Short mmCIF file of N, CA and C in Angstrom, two decimals:
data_model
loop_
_atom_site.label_atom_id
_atom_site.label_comp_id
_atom_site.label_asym_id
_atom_site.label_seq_id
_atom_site.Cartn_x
_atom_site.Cartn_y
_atom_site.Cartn_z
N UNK A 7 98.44 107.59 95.22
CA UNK A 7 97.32 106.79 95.67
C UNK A 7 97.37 106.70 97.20
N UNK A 8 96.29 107.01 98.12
CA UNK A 8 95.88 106.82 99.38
C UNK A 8 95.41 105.49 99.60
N UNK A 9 95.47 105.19 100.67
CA UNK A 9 94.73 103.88 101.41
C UNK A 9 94.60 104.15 103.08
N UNK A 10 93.53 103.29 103.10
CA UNK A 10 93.07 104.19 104.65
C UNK A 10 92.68 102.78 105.09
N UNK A 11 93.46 102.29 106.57
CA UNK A 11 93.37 100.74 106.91
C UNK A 11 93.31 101.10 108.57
N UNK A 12 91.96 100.45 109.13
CA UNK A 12 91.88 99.98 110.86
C UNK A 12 93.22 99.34 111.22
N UNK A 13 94.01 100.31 112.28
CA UNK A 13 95.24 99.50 112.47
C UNK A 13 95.22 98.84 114.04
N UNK A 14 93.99 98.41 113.84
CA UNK A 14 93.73 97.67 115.36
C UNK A 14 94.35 96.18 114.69
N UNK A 15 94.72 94.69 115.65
CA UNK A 15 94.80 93.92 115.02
C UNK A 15 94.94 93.15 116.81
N UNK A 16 93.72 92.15 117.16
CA UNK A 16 93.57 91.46 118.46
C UNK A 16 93.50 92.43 119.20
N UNK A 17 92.56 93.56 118.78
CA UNK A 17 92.66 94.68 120.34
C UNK A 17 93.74 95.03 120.71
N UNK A 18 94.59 95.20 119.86
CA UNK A 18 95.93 95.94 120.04
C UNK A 18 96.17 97.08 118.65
N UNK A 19 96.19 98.54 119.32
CA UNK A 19 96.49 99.70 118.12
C UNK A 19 97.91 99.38 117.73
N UNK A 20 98.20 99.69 116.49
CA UNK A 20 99.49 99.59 115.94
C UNK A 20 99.58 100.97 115.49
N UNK A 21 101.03 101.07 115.29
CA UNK A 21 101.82 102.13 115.03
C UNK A 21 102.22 102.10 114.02
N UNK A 22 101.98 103.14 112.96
CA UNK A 22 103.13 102.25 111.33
C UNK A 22 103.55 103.74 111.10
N UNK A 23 104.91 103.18 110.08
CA UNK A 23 105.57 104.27 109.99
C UNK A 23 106.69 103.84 108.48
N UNK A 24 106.48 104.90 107.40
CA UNK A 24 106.82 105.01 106.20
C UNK A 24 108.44 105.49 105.93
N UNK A 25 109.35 104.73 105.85
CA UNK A 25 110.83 104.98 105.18
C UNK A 25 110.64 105.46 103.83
N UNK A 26 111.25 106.06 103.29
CA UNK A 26 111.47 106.69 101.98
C UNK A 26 112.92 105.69 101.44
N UNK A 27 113.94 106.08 102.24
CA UNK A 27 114.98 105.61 102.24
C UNK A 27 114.91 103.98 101.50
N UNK A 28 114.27 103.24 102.63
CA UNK A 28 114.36 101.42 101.85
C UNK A 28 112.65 101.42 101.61
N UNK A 29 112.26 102.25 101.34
CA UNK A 29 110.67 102.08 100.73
C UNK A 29 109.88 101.19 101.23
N UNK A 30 109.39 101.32 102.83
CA UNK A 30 109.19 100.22 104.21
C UNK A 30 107.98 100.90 104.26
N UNK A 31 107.52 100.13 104.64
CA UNK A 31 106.22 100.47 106.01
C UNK A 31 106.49 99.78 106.93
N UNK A 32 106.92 99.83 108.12
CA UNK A 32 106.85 99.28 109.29
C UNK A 32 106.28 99.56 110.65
N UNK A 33 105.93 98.35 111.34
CA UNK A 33 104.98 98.58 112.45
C UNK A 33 106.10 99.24 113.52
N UNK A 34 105.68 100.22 114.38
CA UNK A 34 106.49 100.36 115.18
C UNK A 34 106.81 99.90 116.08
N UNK A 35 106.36 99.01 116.78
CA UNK A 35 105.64 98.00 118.38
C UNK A 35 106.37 97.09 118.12
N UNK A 36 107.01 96.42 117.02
CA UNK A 36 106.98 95.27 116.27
C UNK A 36 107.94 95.13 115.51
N UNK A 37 108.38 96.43 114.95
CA UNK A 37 109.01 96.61 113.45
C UNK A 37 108.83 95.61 112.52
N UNK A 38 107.63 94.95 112.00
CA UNK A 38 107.41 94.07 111.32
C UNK A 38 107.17 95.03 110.05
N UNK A 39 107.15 94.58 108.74
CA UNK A 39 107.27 95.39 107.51
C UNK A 39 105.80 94.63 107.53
N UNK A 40 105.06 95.76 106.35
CA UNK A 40 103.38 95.77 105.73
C UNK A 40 103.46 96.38 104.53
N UNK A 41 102.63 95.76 104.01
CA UNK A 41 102.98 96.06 102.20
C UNK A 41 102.14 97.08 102.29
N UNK A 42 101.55 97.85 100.91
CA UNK A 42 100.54 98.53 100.37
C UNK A 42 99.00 98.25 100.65
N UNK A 43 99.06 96.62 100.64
CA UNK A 43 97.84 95.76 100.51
C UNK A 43 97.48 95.69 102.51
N UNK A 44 98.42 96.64 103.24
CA UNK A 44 97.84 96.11 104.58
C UNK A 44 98.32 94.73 104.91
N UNK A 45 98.62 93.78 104.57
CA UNK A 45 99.54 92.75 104.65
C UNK A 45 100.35 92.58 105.49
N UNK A 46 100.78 92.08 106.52
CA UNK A 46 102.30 91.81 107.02
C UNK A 46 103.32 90.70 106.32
N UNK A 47 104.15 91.32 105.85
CA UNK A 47 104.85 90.26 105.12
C UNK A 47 106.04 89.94 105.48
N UNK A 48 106.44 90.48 106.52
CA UNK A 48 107.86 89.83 107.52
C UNK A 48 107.66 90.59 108.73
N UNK A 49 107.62 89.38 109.88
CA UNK A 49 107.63 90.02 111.12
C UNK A 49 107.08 89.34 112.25
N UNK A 50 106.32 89.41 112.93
CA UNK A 50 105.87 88.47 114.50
C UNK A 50 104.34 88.06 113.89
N UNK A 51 104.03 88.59 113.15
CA UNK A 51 102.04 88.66 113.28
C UNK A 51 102.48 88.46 111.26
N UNK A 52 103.52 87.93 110.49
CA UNK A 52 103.76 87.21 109.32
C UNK A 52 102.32 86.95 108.66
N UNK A 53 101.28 87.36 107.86
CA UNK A 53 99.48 86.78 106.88
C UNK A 53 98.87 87.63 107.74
N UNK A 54 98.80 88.39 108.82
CA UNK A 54 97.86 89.23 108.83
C UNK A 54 97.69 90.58 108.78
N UNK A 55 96.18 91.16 107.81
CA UNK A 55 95.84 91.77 107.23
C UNK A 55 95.27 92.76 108.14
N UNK A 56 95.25 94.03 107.80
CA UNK A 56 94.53 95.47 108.25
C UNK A 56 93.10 95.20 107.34
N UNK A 57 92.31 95.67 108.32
CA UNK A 57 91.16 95.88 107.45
C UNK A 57 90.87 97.10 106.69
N UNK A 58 90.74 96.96 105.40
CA UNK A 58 90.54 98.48 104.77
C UNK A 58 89.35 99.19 105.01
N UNK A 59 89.50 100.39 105.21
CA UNK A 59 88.31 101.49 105.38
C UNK A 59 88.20 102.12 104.10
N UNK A 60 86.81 102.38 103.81
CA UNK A 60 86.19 103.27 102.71
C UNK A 60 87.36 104.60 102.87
N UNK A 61 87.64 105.18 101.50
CA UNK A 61 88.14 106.42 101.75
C UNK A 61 88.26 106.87 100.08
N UNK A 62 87.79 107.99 99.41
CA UNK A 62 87.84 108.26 98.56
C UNK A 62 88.48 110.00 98.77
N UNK A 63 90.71 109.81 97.77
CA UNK A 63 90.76 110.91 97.83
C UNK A 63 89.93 112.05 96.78
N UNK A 64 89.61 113.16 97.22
CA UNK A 64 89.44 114.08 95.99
C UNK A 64 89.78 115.66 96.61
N UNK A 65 89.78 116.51 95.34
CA UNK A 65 89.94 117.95 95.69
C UNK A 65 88.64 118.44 96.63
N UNK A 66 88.61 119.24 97.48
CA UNK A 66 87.73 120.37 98.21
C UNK A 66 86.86 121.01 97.09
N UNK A 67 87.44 121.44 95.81
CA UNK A 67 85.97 121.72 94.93
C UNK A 67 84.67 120.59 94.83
N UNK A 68 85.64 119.57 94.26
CA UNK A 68 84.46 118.55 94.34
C UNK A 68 83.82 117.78 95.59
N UNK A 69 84.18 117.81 96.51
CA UNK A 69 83.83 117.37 97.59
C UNK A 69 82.56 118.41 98.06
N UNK A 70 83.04 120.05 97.51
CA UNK A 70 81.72 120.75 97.93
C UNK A 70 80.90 120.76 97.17
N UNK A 71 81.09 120.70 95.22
CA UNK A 71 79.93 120.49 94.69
C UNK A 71 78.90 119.40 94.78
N UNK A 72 79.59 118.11 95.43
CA UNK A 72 78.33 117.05 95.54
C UNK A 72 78.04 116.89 97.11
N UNK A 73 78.89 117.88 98.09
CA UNK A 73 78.25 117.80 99.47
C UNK A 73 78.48 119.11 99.95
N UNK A 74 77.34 119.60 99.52
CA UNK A 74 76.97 121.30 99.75
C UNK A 74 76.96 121.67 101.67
N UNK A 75 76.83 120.55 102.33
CA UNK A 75 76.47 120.82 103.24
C UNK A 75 77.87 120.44 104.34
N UNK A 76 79.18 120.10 103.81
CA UNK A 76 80.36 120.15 104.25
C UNK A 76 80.52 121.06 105.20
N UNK A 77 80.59 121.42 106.32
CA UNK A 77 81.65 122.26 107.17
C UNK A 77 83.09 122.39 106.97
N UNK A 78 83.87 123.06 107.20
CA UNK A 78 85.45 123.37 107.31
C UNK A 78 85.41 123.57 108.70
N UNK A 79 86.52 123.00 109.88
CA UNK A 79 86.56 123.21 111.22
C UNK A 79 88.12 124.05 110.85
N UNK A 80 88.62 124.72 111.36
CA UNK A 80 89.53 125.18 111.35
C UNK A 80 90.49 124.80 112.87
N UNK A 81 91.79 124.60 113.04
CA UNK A 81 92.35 123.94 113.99
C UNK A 81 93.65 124.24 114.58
N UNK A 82 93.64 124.96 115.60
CA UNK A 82 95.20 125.40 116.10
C UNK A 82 96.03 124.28 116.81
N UNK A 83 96.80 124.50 116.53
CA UNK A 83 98.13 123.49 117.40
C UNK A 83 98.70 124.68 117.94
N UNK A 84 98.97 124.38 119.54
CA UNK A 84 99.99 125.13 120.24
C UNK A 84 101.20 124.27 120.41
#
């Protein structure tokens, strides 16, 4: 499951970043931990929430059968 959250919070961008290891999300600026829900649930900024953004994952077939008019950009990294 995806989730896609504005990580602005008082006009300040945040940084987050996913442990595998102790199964974290933490802010980087901050190292405050954030749940699933966008949440902060230990840390400096403790009840506040990311705002969630629309985002629906799906495969590239279906994405082109109901939006025929999709582009593909193609993209180099040097």
């Amino acid at each position: 499951m995806t989730r896609l959250y504005n990580s602005i919070i008082d006009g300040k961008s945040l940084d987050f970043q996913y442990t595998a290891s102790t199964n974290k999300i933490l802010n980087k600026q901050t190292g405050s931990e954030w749940n699933f829900d966008g949440i902060e649930v230990n840390g400096q900024m403790k009840g506040n929430r990311l705002t969630r953004l629309p985002f629906e994952e799906c495969f590239w077939f279906d994405l082109a059968a109901f939006h025929p008019q999709t582009s593909l950009i193609k993209l180099t990294f040097l």
